[in-house]
Every structure is written in C-alpha cells, then in structure tokens.
CSV table of C-alpha atoms in Angstrom, one decimal:
chain,number,residue,atom,x,y,z
A,81,MET,CA,141.5,-34.8,-145.4
A,82,LEU,CA,144.8,-36.4,-146.3
A,83,GLU,CA,148.0,-34.3,-146.5
A,84,PHE,CA,149.0,-35.9,-149.8
A,85,ARG,CA,146.0,-36.8,-151.9
A,86,TYR,CA,147.3,-38.8,-154.9
A,87,ASP,CA,148.8,-42.2,-154.8
A,88,THR,CA,151.2,-42.1,-157.8
A,89,GLN,CA,152.7,-45.3,-159.2
A,90,LEU,CA,154.6,-46.0,-162.4
A,91,LEU,CA,157.5,-47.9,-164.0
A,92,ILE,CA,160.6,-46.3,-165.5
A,93,GLU,CA,162.4,-48.3,-168.1
A,94,GLY,CA,165.8,-47.0,-169.1
A,95,GLU,CA,169.6,-47.5,-168.8
A,96,ASN,CA,171.9,-47.0,-165.9
A,97,LEU,CA,169.0,-46.2,-163.5
A,98,ASP,CA,169.9,-45.9,-159.8
A,99,GLU,CA,167.1,-46.3,-157.3
A,100,ASP,CA,169.1,-44.5,-154.6
A,101,VAL,CA,169.7,-41.4,-156.8
A,102,ILE,CA,166.1,-41.4,-157.9
A,103,ASN,CA,164.9,-41.8,-154.3
A,104,ASP,CA,167.1,-38.9,-153.1
A,105,TYR,CA,166.1,-36.6,-155.9
A,106,ILE,CA,162.4,-37.1,-155.3
A,107,THR,CA,162.8,-36.7,-151.5
A,108,LYS,CA,164.7,-33.5,-151.9
A,109,ASN,CA,162.6,-31.9,-154.7
A,110,PHE,CA,159.0,-33.0,-154.3
A,111,LYS,CA,156.5,-32.8,-151.4
A,112,GLY,CA,155.0,-36.1,-150.5
A,113,ASP,CA,155.4,-39.3,-148.4
A,114,CYS,CA,155.4,-43.1,-148.6
A,115,LEU,CA,158.1,-43.1,-151.3
A,116,LEU,CA,159.3,-46.4,-152.8
A,117,ALA,CA,161.8,-46.4,-155.6
A,118,VAL,CA,162.9,-50.0,-156.2
A,119,GLY,CA,164.4,-52.0,-159.1
A,120,ASP,CA,167.6,-52.3,-161.0
A,121,ASP,CA,169.6,-50.4,-163.6
A,122,GLU,CA,167.0,-51.0,-166.3
A,123,LEU,CA,163.6,-50.9,-164.5
A,124,ILE,CA,162.5,-48.9,-161.5
A,125,LYS,CA,159.0,-49.0,-159.8
A,126,ILE,CA,157.9,-45.7,-158.2
A,127,HIS,CA,155.3,-45.4,-155.5
A,128,PHE,CA,154.7,-41.9,-154.0
A,129,HIS,CA,151.9,-40.0,-152.3
A,130,THR,CA,151.8,-36.3,-153.5
A,131,ASN,CA,149.5,-33.5,-154.4
A,132,GLU,CA,151.3,-32.9,-157.7
A,133,PRO,CA,151.6,-36.2,-159.5
A,134,TRP,CA,152.3,-34.5,-162.8
A,135,LEU,CA,155.6,-33.2,-161.4
A,136,ILE,CA,156.7,-36.8,-160.6
A,137,LEU,CA,155.7,-37.9,-164.1
A,138,GLU,CA,157.6,-35.1,-165.7
A,139,TYR,CA,160.8,-35.9,-163.7
A,140,CYS,CA,160.5,-39.7,-164.3
A,141,ALA,CA,160.0,-39.1,-168.0
A,142,THR,CA,163.5,-37.5,-168.1
A,143,LEU,CA,165.0,-40.8,-166.9
A,144,GLY,CA,163.5,-43.2,-169.4
A,145,GLU,CA,160.3,-44.5,-170.8
A,146,ILE,CA,157.4,-44.4,-168.2
A,147,TYR,CA,154.5,-46.7,-168.3
A,148,ASP,CA,151.9,-48.6,-166.2
A,149,ILE,CA,151.0,-45.2,-164.7
A,150,VAL,CA,148.4,-45.2,-162.0
A,151,ILE,CA,147.2,-42.1,-160.1
A,152,GLU,CA,144.6,-42.7,-157.5
A,153,ASP,CA,142.7,-40.1,-155.5
A,154,MET,CA,143.0,-41.4,-152.0
A,155,ASP,CA,140.6,-38.6,-150.7
A,156,ARG,CA,137.8,-39.9,-152.9
A,157,GLN,CA,138.6,-43.5,-151.9
A,158,SER,CA,138.4,-42.6,-148.2
A,159,ARG,CA,134.9,-41.2,-148.9
A,160,GLY,CA,133.9,-44.6,-150.5
A,161,LEU,CA,134.1,-43.2,-154.1
A,162,LYS,CA,136.0,-44.6,-157.0
A,163,GLY,CA,139.5,-43.1,-156.8
C-alpha cells in the first residue's frame, strides 16, 4: 500500500501567480509528497501525491481558474487496474 494514493495534477491559470509561494503553502498545509509547482506568473502546473486531492483542488481554485485536472489512483495502478 502506498502512503499517498492519488497522483493529482492540474493547471492553474491566473494573475501574479508565484510557484514558490504555492509550493511553500502546499508543503506546509497538505500531507503528501512528490510536489512539483512550476510555471510563471500566469500559468502553474501542479503535480502532487496525496490522499486528499479535493483539498488541493479547493486551494488551487482560490488562486485562479483550474483545468486539465487529472487524479489517478496509484494503488489501483500498482495492482494492474485502471487508475
């Protein structure tokens, strides 16, 4: 069993986005690992492994418009099932 089950990926489109601020906020406020928050002040790509992907979506939606949302169940994938 994986410690963090859901591979959560999305894009945030907005204004004055700061990948370092977003990275720090997620690290301090959400349980998970393998965080990537990369982009520029108008578009940020998020990749994060967590057990509560809905919390990441909720936070990111406060920063701008979120889209290209993908949440994959890595536990199912490790068992050869569609994630």
